[in-house]
Short mmCIF file of C-alpha atoms in Angstrom, two decimals:
data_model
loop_
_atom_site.label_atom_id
_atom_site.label_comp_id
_atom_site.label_asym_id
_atom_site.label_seq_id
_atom_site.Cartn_x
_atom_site.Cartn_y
_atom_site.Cartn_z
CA UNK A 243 18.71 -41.52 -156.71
CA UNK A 244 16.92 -38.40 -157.99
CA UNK A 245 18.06 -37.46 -161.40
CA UNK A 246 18.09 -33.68 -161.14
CA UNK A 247 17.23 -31.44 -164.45
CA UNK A 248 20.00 -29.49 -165.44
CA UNK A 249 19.55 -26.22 -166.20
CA UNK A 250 22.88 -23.74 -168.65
CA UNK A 251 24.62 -21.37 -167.02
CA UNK A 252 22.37 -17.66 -167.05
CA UNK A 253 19.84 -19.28 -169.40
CA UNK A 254 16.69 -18.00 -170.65
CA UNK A 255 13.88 -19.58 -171.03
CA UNK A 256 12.20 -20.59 -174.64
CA UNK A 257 10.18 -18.10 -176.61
CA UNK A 258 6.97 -19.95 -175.81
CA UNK A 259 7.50 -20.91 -172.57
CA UNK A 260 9.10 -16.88 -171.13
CA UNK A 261 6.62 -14.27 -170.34
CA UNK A 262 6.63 -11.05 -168.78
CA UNK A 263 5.80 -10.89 -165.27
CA UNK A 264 1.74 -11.29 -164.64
CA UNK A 265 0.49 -8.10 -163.13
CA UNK A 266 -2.86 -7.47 -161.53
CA UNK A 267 -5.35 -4.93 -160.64
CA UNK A 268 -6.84 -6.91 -158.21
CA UNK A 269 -7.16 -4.61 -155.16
CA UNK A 270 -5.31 -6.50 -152.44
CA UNK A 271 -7.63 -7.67 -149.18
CA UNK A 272 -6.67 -5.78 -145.96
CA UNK A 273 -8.74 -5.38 -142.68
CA UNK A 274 -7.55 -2.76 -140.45
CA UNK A 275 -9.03 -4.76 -137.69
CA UNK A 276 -6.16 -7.34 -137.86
CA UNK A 277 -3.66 -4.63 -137.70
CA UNK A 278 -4.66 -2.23 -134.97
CA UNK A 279 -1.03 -0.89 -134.61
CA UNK A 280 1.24 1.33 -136.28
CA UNK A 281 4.39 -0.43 -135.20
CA UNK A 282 6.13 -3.16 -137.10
CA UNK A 283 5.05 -6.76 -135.06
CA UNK A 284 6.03 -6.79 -131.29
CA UNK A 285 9.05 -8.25 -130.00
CA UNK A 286 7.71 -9.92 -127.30
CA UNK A 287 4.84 -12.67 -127.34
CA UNK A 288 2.95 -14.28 -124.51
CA UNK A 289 2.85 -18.04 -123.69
CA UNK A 290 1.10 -20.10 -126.39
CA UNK A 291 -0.12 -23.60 -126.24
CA UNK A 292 0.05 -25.80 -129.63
CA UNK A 293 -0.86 -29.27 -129.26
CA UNK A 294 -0.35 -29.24 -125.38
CA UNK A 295 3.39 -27.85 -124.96
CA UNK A 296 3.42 -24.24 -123.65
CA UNK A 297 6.17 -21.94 -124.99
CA UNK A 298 7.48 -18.44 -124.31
CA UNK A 299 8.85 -16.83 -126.79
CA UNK A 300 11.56 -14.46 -124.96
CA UNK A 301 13.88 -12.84 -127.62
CA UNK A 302 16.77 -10.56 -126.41
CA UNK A 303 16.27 -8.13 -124.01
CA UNK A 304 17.93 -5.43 -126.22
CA UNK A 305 14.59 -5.78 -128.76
CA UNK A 306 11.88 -5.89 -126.28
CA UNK A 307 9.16 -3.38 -125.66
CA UNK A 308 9.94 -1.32 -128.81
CA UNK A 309 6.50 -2.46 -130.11
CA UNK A 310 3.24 -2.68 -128.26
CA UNK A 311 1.90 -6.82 -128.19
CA UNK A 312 -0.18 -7.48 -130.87
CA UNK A 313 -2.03 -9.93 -128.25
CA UNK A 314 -3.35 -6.82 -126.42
CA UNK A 315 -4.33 -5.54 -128.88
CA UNK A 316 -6.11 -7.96 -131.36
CA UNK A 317 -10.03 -8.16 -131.27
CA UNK A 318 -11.29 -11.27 -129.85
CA UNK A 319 -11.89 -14.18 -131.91
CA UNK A 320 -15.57 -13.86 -131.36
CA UNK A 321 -16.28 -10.77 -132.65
CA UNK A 322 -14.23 -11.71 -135.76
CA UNK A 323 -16.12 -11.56 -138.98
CA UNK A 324 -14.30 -14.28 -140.66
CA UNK A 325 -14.54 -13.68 -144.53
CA UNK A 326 -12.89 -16.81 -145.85
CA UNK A 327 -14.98 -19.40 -147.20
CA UNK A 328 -14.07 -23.23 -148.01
CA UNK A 329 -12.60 -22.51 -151.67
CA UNK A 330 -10.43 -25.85 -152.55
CA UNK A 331 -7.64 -25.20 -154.42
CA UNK A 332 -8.20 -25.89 -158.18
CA UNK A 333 -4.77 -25.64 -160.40
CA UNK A 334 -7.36 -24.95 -163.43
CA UNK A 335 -8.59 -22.13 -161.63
CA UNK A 336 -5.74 -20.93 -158.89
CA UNK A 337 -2.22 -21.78 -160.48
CA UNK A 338 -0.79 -19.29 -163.49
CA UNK A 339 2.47 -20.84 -163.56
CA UNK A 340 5.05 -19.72 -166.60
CA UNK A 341 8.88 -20.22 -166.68
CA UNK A 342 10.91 -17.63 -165.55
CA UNK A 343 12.50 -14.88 -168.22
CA UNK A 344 15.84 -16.66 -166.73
CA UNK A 345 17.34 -18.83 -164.06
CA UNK A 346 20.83 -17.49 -162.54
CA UNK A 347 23.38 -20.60 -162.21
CA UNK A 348 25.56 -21.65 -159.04
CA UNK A 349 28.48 -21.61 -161.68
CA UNK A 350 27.25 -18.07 -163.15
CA UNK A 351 26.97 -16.12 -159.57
CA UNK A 352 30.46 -17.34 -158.36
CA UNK A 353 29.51 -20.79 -156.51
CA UNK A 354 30.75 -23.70 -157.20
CA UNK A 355 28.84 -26.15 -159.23
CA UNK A 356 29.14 -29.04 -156.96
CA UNK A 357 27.50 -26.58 -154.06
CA UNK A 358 24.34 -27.52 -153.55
CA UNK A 359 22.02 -30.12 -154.84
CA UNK A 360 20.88 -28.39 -158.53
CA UNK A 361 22.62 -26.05 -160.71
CA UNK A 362 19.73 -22.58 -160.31
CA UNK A 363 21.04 -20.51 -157.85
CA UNK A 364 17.82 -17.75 -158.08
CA UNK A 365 15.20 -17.32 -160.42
CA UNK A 366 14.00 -13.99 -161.87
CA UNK A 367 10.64 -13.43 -161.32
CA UNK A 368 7.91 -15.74 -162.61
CA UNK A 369 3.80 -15.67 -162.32
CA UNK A 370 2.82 -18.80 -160.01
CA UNK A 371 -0.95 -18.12 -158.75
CA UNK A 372 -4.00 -16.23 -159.78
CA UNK A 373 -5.33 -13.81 -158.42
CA UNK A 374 -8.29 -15.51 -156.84
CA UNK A 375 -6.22 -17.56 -155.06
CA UNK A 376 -3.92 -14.65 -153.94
CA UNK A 377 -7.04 -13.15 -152.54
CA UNK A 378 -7.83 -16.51 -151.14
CA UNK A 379 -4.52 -17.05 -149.04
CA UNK A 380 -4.65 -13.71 -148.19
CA UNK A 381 -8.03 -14.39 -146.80
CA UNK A 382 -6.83 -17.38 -145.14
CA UNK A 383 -4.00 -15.91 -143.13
CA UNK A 384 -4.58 -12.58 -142.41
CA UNK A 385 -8.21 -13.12 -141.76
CA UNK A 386 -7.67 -15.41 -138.86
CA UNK A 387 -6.99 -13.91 -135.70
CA UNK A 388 -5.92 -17.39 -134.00
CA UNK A 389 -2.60 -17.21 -136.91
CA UNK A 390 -1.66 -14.11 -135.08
CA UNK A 391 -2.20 -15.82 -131.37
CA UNK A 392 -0.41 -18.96 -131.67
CA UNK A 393 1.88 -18.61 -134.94
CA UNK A 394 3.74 -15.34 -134.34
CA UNK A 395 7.00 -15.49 -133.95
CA UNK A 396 10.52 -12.66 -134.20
CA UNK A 397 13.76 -12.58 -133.94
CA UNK A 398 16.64 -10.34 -133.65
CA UNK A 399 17.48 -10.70 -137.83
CA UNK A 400 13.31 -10.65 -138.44
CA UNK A 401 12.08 -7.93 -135.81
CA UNK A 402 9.52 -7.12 -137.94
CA UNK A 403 7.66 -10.74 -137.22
CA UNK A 404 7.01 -14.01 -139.27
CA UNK A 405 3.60 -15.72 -139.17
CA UNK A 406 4.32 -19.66 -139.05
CA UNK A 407 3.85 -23.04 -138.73
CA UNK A 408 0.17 -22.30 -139.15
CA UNK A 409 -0.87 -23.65 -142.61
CA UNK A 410 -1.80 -27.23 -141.76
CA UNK A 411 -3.70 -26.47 -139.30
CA UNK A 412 -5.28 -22.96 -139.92
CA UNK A 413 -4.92 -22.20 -143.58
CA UNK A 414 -6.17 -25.67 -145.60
CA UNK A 415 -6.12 -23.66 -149.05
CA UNK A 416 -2.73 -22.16 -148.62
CA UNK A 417 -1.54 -26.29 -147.24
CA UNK A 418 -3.19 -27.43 -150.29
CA UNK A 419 -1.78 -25.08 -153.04
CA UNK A 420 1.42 -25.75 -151.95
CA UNK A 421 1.33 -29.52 -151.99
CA UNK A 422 -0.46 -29.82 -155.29
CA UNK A 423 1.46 -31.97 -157.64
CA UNK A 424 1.41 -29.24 -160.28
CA UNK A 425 2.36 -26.66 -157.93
CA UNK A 426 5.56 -28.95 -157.16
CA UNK A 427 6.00 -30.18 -160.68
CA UNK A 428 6.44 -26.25 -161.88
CA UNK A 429 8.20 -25.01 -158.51
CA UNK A 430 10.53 -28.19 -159.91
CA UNK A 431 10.98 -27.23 -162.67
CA UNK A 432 12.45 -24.00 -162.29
CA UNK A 433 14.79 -25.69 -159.31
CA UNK A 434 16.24 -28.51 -161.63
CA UNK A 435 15.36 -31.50 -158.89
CA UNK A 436 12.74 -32.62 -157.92
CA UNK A 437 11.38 -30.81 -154.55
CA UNK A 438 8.72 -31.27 -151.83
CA UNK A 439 8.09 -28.95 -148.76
CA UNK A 440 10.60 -29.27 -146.63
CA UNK A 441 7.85 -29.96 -143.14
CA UNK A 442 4.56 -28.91 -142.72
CA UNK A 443 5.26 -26.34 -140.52
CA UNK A 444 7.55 -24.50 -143.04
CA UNK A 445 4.78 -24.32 -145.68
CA UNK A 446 3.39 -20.62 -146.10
CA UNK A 447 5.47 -18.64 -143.62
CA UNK A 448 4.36 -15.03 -143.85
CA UNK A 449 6.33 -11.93 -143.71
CA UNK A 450 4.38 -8.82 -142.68
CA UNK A 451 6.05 -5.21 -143.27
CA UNK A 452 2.88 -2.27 -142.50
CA UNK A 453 3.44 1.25 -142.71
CA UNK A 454 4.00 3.38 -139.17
CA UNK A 455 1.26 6.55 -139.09
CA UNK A 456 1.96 8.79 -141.41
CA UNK A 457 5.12 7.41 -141.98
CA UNK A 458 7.07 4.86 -144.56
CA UNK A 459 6.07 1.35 -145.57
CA UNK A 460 8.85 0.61 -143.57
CA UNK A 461 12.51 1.21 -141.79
CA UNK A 462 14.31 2.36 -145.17
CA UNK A 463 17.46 1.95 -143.44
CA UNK A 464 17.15 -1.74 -142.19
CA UNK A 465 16.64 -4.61 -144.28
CA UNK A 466 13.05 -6.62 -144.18
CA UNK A 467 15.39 -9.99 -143.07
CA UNK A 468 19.35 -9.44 -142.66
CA UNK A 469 22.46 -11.78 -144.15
CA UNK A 470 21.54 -15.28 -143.79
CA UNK A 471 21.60 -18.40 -144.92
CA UNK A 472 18.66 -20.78 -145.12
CA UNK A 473 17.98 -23.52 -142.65
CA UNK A 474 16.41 -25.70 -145.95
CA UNK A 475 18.07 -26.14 -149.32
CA UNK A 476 15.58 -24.26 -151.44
CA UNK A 477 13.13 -21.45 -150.89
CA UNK A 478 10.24 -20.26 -152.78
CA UNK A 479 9.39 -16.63 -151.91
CA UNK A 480 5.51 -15.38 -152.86
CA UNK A 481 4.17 -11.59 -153.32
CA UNK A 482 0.84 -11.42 -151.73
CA UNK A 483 0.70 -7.58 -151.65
CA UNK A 484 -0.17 -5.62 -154.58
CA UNK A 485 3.20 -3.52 -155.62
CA UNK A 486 2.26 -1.19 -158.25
CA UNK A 487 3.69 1.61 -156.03
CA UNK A 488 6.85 -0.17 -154.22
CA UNK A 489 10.14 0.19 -154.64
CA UNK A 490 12.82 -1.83 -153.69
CA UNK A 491 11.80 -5.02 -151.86
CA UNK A 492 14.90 -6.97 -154.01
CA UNK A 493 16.74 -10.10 -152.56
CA UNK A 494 20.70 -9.68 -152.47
CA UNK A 495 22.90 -11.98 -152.69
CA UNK A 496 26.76 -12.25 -153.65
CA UNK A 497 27.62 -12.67 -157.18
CA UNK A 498 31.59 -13.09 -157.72
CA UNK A 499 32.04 -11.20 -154.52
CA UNK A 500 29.75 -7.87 -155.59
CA UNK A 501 26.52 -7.74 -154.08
CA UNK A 502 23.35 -8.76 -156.66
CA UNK A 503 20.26 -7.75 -156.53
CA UNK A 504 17.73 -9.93 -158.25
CA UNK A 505 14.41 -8.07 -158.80
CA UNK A 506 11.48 -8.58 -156.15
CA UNK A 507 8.07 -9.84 -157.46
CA UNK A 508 4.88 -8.97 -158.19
CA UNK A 509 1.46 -9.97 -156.64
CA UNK A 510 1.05 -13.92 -157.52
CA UNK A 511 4.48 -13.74 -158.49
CA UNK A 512 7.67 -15.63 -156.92
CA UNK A 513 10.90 -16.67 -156.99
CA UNK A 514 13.39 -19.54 -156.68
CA UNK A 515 16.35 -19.27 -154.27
CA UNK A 516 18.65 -22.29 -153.39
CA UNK A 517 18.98 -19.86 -150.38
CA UNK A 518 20.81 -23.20 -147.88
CA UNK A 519 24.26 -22.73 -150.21
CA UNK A 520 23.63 -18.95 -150.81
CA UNK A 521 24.18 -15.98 -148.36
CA UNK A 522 21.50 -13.39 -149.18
CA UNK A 523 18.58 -10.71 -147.55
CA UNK A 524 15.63 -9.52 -148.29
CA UNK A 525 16.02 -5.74 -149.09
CA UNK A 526 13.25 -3.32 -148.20
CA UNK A 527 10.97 -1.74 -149.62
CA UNK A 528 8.98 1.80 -149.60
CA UNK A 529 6.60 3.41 -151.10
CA UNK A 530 4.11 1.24 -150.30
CA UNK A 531 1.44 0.33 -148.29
CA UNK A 532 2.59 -2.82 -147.07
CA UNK A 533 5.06 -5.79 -148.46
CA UNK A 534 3.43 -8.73 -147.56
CA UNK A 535 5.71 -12.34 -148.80
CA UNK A 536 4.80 -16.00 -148.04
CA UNK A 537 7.59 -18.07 -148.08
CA UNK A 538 7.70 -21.98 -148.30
CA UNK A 539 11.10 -23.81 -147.93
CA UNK A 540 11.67 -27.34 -150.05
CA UNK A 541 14.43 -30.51 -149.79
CA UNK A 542 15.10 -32.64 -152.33
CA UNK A 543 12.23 -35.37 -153.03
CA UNK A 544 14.69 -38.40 -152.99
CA UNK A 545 15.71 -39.98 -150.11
CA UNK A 546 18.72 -40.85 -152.06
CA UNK A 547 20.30 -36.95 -152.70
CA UNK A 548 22.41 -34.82 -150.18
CA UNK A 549 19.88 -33.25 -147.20
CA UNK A 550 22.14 -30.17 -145.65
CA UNK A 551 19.57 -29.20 -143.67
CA UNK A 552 19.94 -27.02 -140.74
CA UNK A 553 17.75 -26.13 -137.76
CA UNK A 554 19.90 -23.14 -136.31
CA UNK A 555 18.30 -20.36 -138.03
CA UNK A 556 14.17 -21.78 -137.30
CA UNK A 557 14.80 -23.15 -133.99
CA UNK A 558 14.63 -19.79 -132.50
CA UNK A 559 11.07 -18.70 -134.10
CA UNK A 560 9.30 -22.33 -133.86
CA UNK A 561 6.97 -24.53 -132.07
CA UNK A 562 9.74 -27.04 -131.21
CA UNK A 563 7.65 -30.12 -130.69
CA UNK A 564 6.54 -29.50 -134.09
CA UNK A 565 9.53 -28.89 -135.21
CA UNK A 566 11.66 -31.46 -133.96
CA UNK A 567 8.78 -34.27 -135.08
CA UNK A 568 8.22 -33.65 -138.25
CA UNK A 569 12.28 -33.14 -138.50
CA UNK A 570 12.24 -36.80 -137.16
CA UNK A 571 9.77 -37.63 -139.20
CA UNK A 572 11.08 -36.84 -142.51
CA UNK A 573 15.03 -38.08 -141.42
CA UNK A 574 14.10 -41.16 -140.41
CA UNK A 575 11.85 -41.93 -143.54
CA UNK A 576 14.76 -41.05 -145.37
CA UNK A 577 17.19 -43.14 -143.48
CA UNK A 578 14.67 -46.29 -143.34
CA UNK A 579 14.15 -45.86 -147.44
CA UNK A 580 18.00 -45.81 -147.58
CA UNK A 581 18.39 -48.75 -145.76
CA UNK A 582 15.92 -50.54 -147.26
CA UNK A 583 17.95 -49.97 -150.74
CA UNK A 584 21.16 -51.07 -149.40
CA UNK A 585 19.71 -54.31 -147.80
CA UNK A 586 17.82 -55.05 -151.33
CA UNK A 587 21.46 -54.45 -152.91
CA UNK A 588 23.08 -57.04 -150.51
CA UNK A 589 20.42 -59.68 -151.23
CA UNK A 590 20.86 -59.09 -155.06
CA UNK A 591 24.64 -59.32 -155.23
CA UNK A 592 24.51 -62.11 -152.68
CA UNK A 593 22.23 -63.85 -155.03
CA UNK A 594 24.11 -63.03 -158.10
CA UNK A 595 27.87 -63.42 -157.77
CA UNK A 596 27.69 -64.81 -153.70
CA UNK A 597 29.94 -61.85 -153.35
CA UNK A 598 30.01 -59.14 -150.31
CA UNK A 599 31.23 -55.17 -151.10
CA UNK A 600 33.00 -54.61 -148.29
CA UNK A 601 34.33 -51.34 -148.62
CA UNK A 602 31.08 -50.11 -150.20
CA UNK A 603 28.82 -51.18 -146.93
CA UNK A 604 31.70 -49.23 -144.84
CA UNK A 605 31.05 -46.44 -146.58
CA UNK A 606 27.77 -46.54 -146.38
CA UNK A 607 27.45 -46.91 -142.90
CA UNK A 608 30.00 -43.87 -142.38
CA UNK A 609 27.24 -41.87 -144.97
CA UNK A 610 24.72 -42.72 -142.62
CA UNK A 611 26.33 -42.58 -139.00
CA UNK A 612 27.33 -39.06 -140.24
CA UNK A 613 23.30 -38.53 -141.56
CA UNK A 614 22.38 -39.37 -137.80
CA UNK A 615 25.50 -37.40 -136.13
CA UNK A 616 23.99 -34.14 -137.99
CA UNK A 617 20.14 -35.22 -136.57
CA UNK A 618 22.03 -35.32 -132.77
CA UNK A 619 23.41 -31.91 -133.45
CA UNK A 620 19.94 -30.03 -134.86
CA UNK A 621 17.87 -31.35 -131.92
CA UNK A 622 19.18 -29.40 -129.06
CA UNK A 623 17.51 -29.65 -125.68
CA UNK A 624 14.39 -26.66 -125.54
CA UNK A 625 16.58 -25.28 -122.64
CA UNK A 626 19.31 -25.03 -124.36
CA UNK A 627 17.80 -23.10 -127.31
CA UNK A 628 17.29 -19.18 -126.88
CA UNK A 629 13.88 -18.19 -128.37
CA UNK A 630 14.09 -15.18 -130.54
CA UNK A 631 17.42 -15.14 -131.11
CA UNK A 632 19.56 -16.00 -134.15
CA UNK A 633 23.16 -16.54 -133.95
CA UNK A 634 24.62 -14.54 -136.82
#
C-alpha cells in the first residue's frame, strides 16, 4: 500500500523551497483563425468518428442553437498553417516547478481528515512550466484544427465547451509533459500521495473562455464551470493564458460552511485540488482577453489505496469507447495486482504457520465484489447515457 506524505494543517512551505508566483511577459500565442466566432463554443456538435464508433453529441434542447457550430465555421484542415513543430518535452528546459506558498488541509477547510485519500485539500498557486513549453502546448492544442473537430465537447454546467480526450493522440508534447516522472514526482508532492493521470483521455482537457465583440472576456454573471464535484480524486488545473489584466478567474469551494475562494493562477502556473471529496467552481473572470485552463485529473498510483472514482460527471462530454476502456483498463489492473497480493499472502502464511485467515479473505472478497459492483454501476449502456447533460 502507498504510503502517502503527510502534509500540517494550513502549512507553508520552507523558506527555500516557497516562492512567489512565476510571472511572464511572454506574449501568449493566439490565431484568430481558430476562433472565427464571437460566441462562447456551440452547444451543439455534429457526428464525430474516433477510432471507428460514431457519436452525437446532443445536449439539452434548452442550450441549443445559442451559439453558431464551430464546425461551420472552422477553416479546413488543409489550408491550416500548422505552427507547431516536434519540440520533446525536456524537464531541464520545460518544467519550473516550486512548492506552493501553502497547501490548505481537508482538516483546515472543514472536511474530515479521513475524506479522501491525502490530507491537501487545494493548493495556492505554484509555478509548474516554462514558458516555452506554455507556448508549446498552446501551440499544440489550439493550433490543430482536428482538436476542435473530434474533441469538443459541452454540457449544461460547461456551456462554454471543453477540448478533450485529445492529448494522446493529437498533442504528444502536452501527453508527454504530463507523464514525465518529474512532472508527477512534483504534482506529488504537493498532493501528499503518490499520483498518476487518472486515463489518457483525461490528460490536458482544455477550457476555452473568448471575449464576445466588443464585449467582456466573458458572462460576468455565470460561472466558467458551476458546483461540482470531480469524477477523479485529484485535479491539477493549468493557466495557459497570459493574465496580467484578469480579474477574478478564482476556484470556490466551502470552507467550514462559508464559501472560499482560493486565488486563480498565473500563466505556467497551477494548482492542486482534491476536487472528488470537495464541492467547488471555477469562478469567472473579466477583464481579459481570454482565460484559457488545461486541466489533468490524477488517482492514486497504488493499486492498494481507496479509488472513488466516478464516471457521472465525464460520461456526458466523452468518447465512451475510450472512456469505458481505458476505465477497464486501469480497474482491472488494479484488481489483478490486488489479487495477485492476496494470493502471495495465502501461499506465505500457508507456508509459514499452515494456517488460513478466514475472516480476513471474507473481507477481502467483500472489498473487492464491492470494487467491481461500483465498475457495473459507472459503465452504463451508451443509450442510456444523455450526451451533454450533467445531472446536478
Amino acid at each position: 500500500m502507498a504510503n502517502p506524505m503527510k502534509v500540517s494543517a494550513g502549512r507553508t512551505s520552507p523558506a527555500s523551497m516557497a516562492a512567489p508566483e512565476a510571472s511572464s511577459n511572454h506574449t501568449p500565442y493566439f490565431d484568430a483563425r481558430i476562433f472565427p466566432f464571437t460566441e462562447p463554443f456551440p452547444v451543439a456538435m455534429k457526428s464525430v468518428s474516433t477510432q471507428g464508433v460514431v457519436q452525437t453529441l446532443t445536449p439539452p434542447m434548452s442550450s441549443r442553437n445559442s451559439t453558431v457550430d464551430l464546425t461551420e465555421q472552422h477553416i479546413s484542415a488543409d489550408a491550416f498553417e500548422n505552427t507547431s513543430d516536434r519540440t520533446e518535452f525536456n524537464p531541464n528546459v520545460h518544467l519550473s516547478f516550486r512548492f506552493p506558498s501553502k497547501v490548505h488541509t481537508m482538516s483546515s477547510i472543514g472536511q474530515p481528515s479521513d475524506n479522501g485519500i491525502s490530507e491537501t485539500a487545494v493548493s495556492e498557486p505554484f509555478p509548474l512550466f516554462s514558458p516555452e513549453a506554455i507556448e508549446k502546448m498552446r501551440d499544440e492544442v489550439l493550433g490543430n484544427p482536428s482538436i476542435f473537430e473530434n474533441c469538443q465537447f459541452v454540457s449544461n454546467i460547461a456551456p462554454k465547451g471543453q477540448l478533450r480526450g485529445y492529448a494522446k493522440d493529437y498533442a504528444p508534447f502536452i501527453y508527454s509533459a504530463w507523464n514525465h516522472p518529474q512532472t508527477l514526482e512534483a504534482l506529488s508532492q504537493v498532493a501528499g500521495i503518490d499520483l498518476v493521470p487518472a486515463m489518457d483521455f483525461e490528460i490536458g482537457h482544455v477550457n476555452i473562455c473568448r471575449p464576445k465583440v466588443n464585449g467582456p472576456a466573458c458572462d460576468e454573471s455565470k460561472p466558467i464551470v458551476d458546483w461540482h464535484t470531480d469524477a477523479y480524486p485529484f485535479v491539477c488545473v493549468l493557466m495557459l493564458s497570459n493574465c496580467a489584466d484578469m480579474r477574478g478567474g478564482e476556484t470556490a469551494l466551502l470552507n467550514h460552511g462559508e464559501v472560499m475562494k482560493v486565488r486563480g493562477p498565473t500563466q505556467g502556473c497551477a494548482v492542486i485540488l482534491q476536487g472528488r471529496y470537495i464541492r467547488h467552481k471555477a469562478l469567472n473572470a473579466f477583464g481579459g482577453a481570454e482565460r484559457i485552463t488545461m486541466v489533468t485529473s490524477f488517482r492514486p498510483r497504488s493499486a492498494h489505496v481507496k479509488d472513488d472514482t466516478t464516471l457521472w460527471t465525464v460520461r456526458p462530454v466523452s468518447n465512451l469507447t475510450r472512456l469505458y476502456s481505458e476505465y477497464s483498463d486501469y480497474r482491472l489492473a488494479n484488481l489483478k495486482e490486488r489479487i495477485d497480493k492476496k494470493r502471495a499472502d495465502v501461499d506465505h502464511r500457508l507456508y509459514k504457520d499452515g494456517g488460513f485467515d478466514t475472516a480476513g479473505m471474507r473481507a477481502f472478497i467483500v472489498e473487492q465484489k464491492e470494487f467491481l459492483d461500483r465498475m457495473l454501476e459507472e459503465i452504463v449502456p451508451e443509450d442510456e447515457v444523455q450526451m451533454g447533460f450533467i445531472p446536478e
